[in-house]
Short mmCIF file of C-alpha atoms in Angstrom, two decimals:
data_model
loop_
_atom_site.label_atom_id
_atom_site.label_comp_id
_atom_site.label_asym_id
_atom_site.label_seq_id
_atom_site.Cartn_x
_atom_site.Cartn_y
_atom_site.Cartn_z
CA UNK A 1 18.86 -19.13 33.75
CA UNK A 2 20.17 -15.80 34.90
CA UNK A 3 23.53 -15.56 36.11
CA UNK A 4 22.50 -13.82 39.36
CA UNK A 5 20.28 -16.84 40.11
CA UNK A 6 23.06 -19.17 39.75
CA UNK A 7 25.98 -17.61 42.12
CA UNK A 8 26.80 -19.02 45.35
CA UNK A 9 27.57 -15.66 46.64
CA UNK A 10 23.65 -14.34 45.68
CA UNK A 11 22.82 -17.43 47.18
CA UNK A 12 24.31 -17.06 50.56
CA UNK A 13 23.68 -13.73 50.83
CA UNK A 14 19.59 -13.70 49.84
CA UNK A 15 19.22 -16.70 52.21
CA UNK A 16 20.69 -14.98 55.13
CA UNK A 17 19.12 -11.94 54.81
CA UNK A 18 15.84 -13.53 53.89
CA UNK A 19 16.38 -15.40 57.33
CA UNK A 20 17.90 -12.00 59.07
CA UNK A 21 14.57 -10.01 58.02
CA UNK A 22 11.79 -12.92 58.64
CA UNK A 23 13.59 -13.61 62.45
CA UNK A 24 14.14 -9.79 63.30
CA UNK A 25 10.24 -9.66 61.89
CA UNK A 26 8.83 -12.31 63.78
CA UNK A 27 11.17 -11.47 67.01
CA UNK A 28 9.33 -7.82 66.61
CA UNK A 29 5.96 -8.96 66.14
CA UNK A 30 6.43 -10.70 69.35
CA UNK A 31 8.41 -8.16 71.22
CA UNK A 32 5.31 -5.73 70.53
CA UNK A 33 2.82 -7.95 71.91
CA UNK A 34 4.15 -8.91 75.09
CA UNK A 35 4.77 -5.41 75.52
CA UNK A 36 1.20 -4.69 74.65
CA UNK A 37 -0.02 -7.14 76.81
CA UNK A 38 1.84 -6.53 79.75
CA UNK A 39 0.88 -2.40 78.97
CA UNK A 40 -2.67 -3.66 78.98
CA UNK A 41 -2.84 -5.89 81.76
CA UNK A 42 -1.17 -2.62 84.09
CA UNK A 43 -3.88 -0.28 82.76
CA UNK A 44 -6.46 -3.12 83.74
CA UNK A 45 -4.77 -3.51 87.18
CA UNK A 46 -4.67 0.62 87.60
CA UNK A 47 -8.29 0.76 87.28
CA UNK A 48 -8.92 -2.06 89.24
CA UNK A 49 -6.58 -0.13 92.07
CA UNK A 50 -8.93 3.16 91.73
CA UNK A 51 -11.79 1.08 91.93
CA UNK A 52 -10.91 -0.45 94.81
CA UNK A 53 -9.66 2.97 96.74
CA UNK A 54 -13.25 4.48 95.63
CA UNK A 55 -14.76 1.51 97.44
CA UNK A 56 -12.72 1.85 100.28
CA UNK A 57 -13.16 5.31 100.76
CA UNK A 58 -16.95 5.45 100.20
CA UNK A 59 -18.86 5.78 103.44
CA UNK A 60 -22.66 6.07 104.19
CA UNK A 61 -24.11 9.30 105.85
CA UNK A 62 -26.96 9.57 108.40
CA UNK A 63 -28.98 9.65 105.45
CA UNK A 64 -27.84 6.87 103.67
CA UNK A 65 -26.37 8.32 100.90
CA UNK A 66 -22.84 7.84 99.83
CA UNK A 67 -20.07 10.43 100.98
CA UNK A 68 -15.98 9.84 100.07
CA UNK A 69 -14.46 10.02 103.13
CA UNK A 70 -10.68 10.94 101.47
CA UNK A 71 -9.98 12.10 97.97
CA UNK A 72 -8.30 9.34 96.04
CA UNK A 73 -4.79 9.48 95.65
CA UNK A 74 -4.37 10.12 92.20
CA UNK A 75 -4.18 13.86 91.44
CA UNK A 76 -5.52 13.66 87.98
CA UNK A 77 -8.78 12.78 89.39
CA UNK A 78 -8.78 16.57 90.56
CA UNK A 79 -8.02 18.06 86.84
CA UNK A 80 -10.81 18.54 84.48
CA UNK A 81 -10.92 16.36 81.46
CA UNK A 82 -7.81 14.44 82.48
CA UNK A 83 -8.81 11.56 80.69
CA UNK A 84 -8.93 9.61 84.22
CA UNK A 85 -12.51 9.56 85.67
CA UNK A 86 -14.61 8.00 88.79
CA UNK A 87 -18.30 8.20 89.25
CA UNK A 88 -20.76 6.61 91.59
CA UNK A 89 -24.58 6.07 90.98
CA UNK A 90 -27.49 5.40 92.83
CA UNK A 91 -28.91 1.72 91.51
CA UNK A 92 -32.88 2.69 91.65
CA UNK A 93 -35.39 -0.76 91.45
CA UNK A 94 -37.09 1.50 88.35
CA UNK A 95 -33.73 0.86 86.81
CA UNK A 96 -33.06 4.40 86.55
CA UNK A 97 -29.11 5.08 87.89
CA UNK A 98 -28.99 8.28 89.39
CA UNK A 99 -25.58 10.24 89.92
CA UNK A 100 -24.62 10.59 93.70
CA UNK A 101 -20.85 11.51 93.29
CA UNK A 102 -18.46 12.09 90.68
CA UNK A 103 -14.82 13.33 90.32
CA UNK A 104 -13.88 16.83 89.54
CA UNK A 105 -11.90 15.62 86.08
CA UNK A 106 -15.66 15.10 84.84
CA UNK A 107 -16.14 18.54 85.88
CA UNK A 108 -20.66 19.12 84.81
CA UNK A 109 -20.36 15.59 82.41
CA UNK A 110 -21.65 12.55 83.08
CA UNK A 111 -20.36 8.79 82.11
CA UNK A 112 -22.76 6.99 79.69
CA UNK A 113 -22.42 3.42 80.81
CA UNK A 114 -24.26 0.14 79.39
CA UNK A 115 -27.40 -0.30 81.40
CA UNK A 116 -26.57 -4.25 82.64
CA UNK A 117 -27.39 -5.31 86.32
CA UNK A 118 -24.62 -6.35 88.23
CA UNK A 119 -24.44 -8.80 91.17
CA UNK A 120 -23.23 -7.50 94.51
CA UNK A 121 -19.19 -7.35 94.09
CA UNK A 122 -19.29 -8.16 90.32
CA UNK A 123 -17.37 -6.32 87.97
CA UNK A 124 -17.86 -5.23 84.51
CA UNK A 125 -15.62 -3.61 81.52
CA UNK A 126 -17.05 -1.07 78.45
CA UNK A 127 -15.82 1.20 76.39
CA UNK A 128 -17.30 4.03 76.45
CA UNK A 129 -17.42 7.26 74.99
CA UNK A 130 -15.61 10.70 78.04
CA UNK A 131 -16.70 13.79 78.25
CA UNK A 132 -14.26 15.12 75.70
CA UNK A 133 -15.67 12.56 72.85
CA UNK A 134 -12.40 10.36 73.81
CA UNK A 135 -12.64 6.94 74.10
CA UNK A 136 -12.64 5.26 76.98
CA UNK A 137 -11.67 2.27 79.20
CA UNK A 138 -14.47 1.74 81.88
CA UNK A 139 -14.66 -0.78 84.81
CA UNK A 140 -17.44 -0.98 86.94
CA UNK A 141 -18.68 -2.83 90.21
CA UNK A 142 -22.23 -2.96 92.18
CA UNK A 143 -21.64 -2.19 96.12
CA UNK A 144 -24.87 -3.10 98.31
CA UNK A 145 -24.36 -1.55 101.83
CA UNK A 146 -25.00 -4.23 104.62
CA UNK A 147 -27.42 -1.63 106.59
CA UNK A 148 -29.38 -1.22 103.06
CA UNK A 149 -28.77 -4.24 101.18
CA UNK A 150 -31.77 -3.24 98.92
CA UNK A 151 -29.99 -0.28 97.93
CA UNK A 152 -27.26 -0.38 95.48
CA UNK A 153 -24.43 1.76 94.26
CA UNK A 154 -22.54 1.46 91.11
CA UNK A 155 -19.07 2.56 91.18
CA UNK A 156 -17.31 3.52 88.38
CA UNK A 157 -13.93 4.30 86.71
CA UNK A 158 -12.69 4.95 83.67
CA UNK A 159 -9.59 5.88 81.82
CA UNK A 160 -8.84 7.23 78.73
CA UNK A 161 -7.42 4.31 76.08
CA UNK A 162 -4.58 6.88 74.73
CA UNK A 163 -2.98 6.70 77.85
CA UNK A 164 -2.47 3.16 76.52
CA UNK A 165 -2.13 3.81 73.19
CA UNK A 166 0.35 6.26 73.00
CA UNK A 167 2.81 4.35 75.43
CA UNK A 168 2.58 1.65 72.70
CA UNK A 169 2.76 3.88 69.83
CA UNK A 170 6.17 5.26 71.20
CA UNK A 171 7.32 1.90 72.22
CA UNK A 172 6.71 0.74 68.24
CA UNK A 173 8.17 3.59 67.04
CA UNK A 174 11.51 2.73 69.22
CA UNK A 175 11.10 -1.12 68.52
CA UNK A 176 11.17 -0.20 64.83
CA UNK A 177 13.79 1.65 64.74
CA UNK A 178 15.70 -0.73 67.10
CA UNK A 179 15.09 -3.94 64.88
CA UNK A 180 16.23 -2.35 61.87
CA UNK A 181 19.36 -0.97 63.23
CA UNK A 182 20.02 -4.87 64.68
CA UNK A 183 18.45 -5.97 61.53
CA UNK A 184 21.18 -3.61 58.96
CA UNK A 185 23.55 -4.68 61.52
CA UNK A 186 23.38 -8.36 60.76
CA UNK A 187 23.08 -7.61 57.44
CA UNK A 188 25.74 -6.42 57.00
CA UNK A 189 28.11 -8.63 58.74
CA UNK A 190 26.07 -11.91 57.04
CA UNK A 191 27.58 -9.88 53.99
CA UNK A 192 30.97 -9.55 55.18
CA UNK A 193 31.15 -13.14 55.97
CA UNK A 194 29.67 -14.52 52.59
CA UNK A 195 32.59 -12.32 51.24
CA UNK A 196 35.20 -13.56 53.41
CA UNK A 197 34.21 -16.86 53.33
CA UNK A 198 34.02 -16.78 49.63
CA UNK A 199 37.78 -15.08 49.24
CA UNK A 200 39.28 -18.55 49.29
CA UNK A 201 37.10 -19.32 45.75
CA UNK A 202 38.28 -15.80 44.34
CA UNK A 203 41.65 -16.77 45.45
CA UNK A 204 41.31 -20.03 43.95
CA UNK A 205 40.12 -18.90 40.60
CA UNK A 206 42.84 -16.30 40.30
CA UNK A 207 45.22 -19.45 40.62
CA UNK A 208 43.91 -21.29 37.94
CA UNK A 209 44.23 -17.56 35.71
CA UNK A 210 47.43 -17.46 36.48
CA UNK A 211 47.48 -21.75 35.78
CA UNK A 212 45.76 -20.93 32.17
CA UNK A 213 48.08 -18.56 31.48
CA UNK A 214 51.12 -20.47 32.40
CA UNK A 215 52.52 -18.58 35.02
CA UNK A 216 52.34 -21.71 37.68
CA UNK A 217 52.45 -24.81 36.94
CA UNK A 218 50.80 -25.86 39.76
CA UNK A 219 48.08 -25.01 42.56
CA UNK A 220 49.37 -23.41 46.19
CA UNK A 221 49.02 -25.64 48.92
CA UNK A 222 47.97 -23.55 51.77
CA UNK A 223 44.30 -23.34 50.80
CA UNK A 224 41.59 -23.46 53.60
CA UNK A 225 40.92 -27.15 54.61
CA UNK A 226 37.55 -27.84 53.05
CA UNK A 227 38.80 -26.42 49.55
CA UNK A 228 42.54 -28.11 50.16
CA UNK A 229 40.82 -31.45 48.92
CA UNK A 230 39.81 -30.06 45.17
CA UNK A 231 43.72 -28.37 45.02
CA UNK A 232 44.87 -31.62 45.62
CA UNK A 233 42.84 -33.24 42.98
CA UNK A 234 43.06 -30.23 40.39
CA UNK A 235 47.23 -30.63 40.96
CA UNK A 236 46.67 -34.49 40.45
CA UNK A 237 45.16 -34.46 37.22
CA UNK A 238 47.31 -31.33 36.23
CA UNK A 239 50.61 -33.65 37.16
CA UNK A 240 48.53 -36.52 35.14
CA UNK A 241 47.97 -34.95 32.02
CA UNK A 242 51.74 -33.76 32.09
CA UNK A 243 53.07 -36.98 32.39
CA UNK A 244 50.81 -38.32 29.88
CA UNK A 245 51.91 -35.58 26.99
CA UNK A 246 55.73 -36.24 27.74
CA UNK A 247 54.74 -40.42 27.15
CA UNK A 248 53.24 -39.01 24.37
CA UNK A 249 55.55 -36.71 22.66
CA UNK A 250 58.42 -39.45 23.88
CA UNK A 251 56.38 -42.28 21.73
CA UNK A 252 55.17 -39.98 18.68
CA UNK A 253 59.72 -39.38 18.44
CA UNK A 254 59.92 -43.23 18.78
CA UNK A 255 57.22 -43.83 16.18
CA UNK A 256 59.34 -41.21 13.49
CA UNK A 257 62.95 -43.02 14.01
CA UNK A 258 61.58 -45.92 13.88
CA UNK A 259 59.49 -45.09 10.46
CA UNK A 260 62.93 -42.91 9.40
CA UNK A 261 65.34 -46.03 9.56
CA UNK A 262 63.92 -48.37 6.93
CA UNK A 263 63.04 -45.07 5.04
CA UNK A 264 66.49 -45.07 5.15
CA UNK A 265 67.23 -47.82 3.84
CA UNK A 266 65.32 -47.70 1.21
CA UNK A 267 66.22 -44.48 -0.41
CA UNK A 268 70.09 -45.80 0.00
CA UNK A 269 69.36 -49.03 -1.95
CA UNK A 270 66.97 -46.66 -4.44
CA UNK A 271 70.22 -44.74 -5.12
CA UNK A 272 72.03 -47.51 -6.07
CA UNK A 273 69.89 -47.51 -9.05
CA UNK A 274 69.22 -45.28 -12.00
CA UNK A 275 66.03 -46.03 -13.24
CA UNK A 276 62.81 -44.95 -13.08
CA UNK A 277 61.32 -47.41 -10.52
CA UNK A 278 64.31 -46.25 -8.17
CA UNK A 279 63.88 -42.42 -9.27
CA UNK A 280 59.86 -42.82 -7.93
CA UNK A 281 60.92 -44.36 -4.64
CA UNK A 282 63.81 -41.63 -3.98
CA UNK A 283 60.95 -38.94 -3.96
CA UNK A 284 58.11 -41.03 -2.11
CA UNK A 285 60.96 -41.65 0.54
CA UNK A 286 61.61 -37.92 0.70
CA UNK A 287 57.96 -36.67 0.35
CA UNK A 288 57.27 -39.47 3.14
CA UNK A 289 60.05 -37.59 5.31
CA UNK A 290 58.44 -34.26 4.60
CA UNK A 291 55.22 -35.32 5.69
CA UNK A 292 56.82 -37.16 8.93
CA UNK A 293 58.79 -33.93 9.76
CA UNK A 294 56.31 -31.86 9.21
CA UNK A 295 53.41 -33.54 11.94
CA UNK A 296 56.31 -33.84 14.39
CA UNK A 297 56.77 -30.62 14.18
CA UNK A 298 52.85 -29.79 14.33
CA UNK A 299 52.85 -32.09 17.53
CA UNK A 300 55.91 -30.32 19.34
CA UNK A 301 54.06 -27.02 18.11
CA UNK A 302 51.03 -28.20 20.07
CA UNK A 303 52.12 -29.32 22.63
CA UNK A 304 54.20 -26.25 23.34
CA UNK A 305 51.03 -24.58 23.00
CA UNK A 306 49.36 -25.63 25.58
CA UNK A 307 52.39 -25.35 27.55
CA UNK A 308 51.70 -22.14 28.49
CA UNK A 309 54.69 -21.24 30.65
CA UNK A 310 57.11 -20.81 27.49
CA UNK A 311 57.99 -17.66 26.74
CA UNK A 312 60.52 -15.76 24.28
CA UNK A 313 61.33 -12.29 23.20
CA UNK A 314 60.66 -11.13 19.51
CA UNK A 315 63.25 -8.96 18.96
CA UNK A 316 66.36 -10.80 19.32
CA UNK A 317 64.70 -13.08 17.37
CA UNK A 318 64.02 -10.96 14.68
CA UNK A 319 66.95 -9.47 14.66
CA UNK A 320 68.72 -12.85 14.45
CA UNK A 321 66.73 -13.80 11.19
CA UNK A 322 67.37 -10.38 9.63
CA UNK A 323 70.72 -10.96 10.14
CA UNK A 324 70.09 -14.29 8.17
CA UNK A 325 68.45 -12.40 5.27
CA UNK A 326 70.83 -10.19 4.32
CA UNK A 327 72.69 -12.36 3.71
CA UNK A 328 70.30 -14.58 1.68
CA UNK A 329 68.99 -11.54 -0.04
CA UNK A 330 71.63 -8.67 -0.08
CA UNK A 331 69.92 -6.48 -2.68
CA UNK A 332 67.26 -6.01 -0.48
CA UNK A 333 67.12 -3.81 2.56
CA UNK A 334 65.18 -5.24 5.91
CA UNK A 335 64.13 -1.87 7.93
CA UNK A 336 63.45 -3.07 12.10
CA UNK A 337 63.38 0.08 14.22
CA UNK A 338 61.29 -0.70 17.73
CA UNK A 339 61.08 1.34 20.32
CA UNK A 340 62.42 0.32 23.53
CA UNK A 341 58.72 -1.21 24.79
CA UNK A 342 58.30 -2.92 21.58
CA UNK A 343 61.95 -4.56 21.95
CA UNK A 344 60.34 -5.80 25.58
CA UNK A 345 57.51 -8.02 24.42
CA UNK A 346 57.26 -11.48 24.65
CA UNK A 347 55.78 -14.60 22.59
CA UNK A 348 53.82 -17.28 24.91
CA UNK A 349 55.62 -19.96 22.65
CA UNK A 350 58.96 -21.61 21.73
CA UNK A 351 61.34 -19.69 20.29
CA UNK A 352 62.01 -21.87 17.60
CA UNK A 353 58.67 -22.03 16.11
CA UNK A 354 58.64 -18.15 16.10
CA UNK A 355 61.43 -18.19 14.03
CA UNK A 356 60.06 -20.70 11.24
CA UNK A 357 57.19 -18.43 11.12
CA UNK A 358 59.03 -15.32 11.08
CA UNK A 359 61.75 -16.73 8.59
CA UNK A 360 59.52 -18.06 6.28
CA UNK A 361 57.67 -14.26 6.14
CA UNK A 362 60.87 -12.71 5.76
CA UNK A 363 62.09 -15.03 3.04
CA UNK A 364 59.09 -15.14 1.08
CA UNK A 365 59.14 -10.83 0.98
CA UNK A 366 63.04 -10.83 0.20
CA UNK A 367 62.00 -13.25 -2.40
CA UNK A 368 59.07 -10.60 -3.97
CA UNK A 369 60.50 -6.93 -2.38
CA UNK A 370 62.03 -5.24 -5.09
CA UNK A 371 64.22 -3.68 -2.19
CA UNK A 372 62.52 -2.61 0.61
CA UNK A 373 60.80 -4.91 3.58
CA UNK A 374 59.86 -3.12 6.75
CA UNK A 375 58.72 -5.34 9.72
CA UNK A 376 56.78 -3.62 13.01
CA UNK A 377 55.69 -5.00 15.94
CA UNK A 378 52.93 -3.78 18.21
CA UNK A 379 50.76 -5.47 20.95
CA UNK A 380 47.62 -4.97 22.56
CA UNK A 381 46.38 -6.66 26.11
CA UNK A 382 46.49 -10.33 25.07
CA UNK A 383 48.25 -10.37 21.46
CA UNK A 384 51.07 -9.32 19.87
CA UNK A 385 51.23 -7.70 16.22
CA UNK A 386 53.91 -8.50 13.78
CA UNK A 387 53.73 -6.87 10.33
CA UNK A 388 56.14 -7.39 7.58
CA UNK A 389 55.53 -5.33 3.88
CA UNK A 390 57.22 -4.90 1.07
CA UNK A 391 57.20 -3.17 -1.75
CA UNK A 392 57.18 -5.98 -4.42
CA UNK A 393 54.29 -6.19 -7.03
CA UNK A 394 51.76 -7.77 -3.60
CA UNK A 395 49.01 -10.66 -4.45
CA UNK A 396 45.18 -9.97 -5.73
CA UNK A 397 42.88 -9.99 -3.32
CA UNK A 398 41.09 -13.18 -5.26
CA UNK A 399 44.49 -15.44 -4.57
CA UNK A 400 45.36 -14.31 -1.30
CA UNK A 401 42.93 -17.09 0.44
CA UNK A 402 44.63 -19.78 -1.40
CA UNK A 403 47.87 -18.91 -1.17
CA UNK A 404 47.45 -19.98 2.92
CA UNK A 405 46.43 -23.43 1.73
CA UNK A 406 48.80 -26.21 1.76
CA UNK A 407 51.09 -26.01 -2.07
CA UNK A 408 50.08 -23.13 -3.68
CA UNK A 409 52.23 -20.91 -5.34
CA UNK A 410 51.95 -17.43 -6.19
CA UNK A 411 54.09 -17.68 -9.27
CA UNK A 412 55.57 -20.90 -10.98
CA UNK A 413 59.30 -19.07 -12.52
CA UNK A 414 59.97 -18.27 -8.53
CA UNK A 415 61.67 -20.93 -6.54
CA UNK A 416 59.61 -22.81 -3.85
CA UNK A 417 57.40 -25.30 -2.69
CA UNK A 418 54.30 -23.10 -2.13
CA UNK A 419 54.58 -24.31 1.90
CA UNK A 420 56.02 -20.93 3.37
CA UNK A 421 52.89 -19.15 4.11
CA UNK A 422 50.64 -22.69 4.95
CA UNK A 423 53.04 -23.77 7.20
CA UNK A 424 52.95 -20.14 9.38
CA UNK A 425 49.31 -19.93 9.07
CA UNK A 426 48.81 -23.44 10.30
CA UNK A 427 51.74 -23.22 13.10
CA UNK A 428 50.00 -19.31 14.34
CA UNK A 429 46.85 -21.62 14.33
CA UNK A 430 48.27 -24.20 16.60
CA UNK A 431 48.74 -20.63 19.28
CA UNK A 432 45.22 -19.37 18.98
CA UNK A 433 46.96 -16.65 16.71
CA UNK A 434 46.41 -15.82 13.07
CA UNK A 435 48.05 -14.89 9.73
CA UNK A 436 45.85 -12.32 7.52
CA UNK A 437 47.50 -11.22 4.15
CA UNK A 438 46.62 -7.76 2.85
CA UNK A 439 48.27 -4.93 0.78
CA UNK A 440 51.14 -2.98 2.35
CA UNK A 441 51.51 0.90 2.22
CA UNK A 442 54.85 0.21 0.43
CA UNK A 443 52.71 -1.43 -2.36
CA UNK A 444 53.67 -4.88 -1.93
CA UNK A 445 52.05 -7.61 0.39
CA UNK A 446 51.61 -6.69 3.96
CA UNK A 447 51.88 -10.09 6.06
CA UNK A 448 50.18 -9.44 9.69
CA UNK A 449 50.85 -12.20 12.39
CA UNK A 450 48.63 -12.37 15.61
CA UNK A 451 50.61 -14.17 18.18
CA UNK A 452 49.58 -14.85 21.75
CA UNK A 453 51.38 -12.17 24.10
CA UNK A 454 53.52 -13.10 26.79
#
């Protein structure tokens, strides 16, 4: 699944203005036809109105043919082609309509109309073609004059449909332009509020960074109410799993006195012997206490690891154990020049496990330097660098995997136990770091620990 599909803020955000664009929509649609409507039922009723003032003003002469007594009111009945129109007929029993009267906006044209018979007072609507080739909206109604009741007239007006049209046109054209200026609007603040209302996450989340990291120990309290509940569970099972690694740390230290006092005991009564039975027990007893020193140590190690609020810096450090090796090894000369940032940085870790893995680097190239060991340190955004060469006579590129495993030695004749570079490898392992062997500029080995930064 894609990851857009999957956030809450794409969520919130297509849902509202999926819901913003359908209601604006619909709330246009309908806007347009009431307006419509209520457009068309006024050009219906303005008709009707010059229909009935044509009636009204329609009189019968001494000859019985229709004369308008006053001109109707509306002045665009006097303009040619003005697109508004009356016209009145004879009604002839051949049914053969002749023209009687007409208004001077037909000017010499005549009004085609549908050839229907009408009852006395009834009234019709067509659309029918003006003068100009317009279209138009026509109403019509049959007068019979109570003198003459066998002779009809047909009145007639008619109207020309843009002057309905292009009212509506222009009132689309507005309600478009309306709607999407209320529709970005609402957009847009649908937007800001998914944002705001999702700060509190973002907020959240940079908590738990700065949790992972080990810069808090805990989660702030002042959260909005509806997330408050998952801080207070999150700092629950945070406070939990503390206590539950201090019980067991506090029972793993138990477990090695308690194994460490009869081992005791046993290697004093082994000494009080001098054979070989006794000689095999003194070194099970003190392999045994290697082995029970060495996973208490891997335990503190990890544990400290995931405590990630420790922190240390290198350089006194480094400068403690140098200190340390010239001593051990004063024929050979330890070079550890940083710059002022370099002297800054920090190990996420204890202090004391960075120096067993720095001492056992720098003891293992005084051991093989012939006189020289330079050590630099260097960090990027999340790790810090530490590389130690020498110039001794370095390790094949064949035996440098195996010389990170557990008892191997790169030469017999040199004093060790082959541990050195196992146990730094496994304890940089233990802090997500690493150590990579390879050959030094100087000739020698070139030891490079990866450490998280701080």
């Amino acid at each position: 699944m894609k990851a857009g599909s999957t956030s809450l803020r794409f969520r919130l955000l297509a849902g509202t203005l999926v819901w913003v664009a359908a209601t604006v929509g619909v709330a246009g649609w309908m806007l347009q036809s009431m307006f419509e409507q209520q457009l068309s039922r006024q050009f219906d009723n303005e008709l009707s109105m010059h229909l009935a003032q044509l009636a009204g003003h329609l009189e019968t002469d001494a000859a019985g043919n229709p004369v308008l007594a006053r001109t109707l009111s509306d002045p665009r009945l006097e303009r040619p082609y003005s697109g508004l129109y009356w016209q009145v007929e004879r009604m002839a029993s051949d049914n053969g309509d002749t023209i009687v009267l007409r208004s001077r906006s037909l000017w010499d044209a005549k009004l085609q109309v549908p050839g229907d018979r009408l009852a006395d007072g009834e009234r019709h609507t067509h659309r029918v073609t003006g003068p100009d080739g317009e279209a138009l909206r026509m109403l019509e109604q049959v007068m019979q004059p109570a003198e003459n009741p066998d002779q009809g007239w047909r009145l007639i007006v008619a109207a020309d449909e843009r002057l309905l049209s292009e009212p509506i046109e222009r009132f689309r054209t507005l309600l478009i332009g309306a709607l999407a200026l209320l529709a970005g609007g609402l957009m847009v603040a649908a937007a800001f509020q998914v944002v705001a209302g999702l700060r509190p996450l973002k907020r959240l989340r940079d908590e738990l960074s700065l949790l992972r990291d080990g810069r808090r120990t805990t989660l702030s309290e002042d959260h909005p109410s509806e997330i408050q509940p998952l801080v207070d569970e999150l700092n629950a099972v945070l406070s939990r799993n503390a206590d539950f690694v201090a019980r067991a740390r506090h029972q793993a230290g138990n477990l090695a006195h308690a194994v460490k006092t009869p081992l005791t005991v046993m290697a004093n009564a082994a000494a009080e012997v001098d054979d070989p039975f006794a000689e095999l027990v003194r070194n099970q007893v003190v392999a045994a206490r290697q082995q029970i020193d060495r996973h208490l140590a891997l335990a503190r190690v990890a544990a400290a690891a995931q405590d990630k609020g420790l922190r240390c810096q290198v350089a006194p450090v480094m400068d403690g154990l140098i200190r340390v090796m010239q001593r051990v090894h004063p024929e050979r000369r330890f070079t550890f020049t940083p710059d002022e940032t370099a002297r800054e940085l920090l190990f996420r870790g204890e202090a004391q496990d960075l120096q067993e893995m720095l001492g056992n680097l720098l003891d293992n190239a005084g051991k093989w330097a012939r006189s020289e060991i330079r050590i630099a340190i260097s960090a990027d955004a999340e790790q810090l660098h530490l590389a130690i060469d020498d110039d001794g006579p370095g390790i094949p590129d064949d035996q440098r995997a195996a010389l990170l495993q557990r008892g191997q030695r790169g030469d017999e004749k040199v004093a060790g136990s082959g541990l050195g570079l196992a146990i730094v490898s496994e304890l940089a392992g233990l802090y997500d770091g690493e150590l990579v062997l390879g050959q030094s500029p100087l000739g020698g080995l070139c030891a490079r620990l990866s450490l998280p930064r701080g």
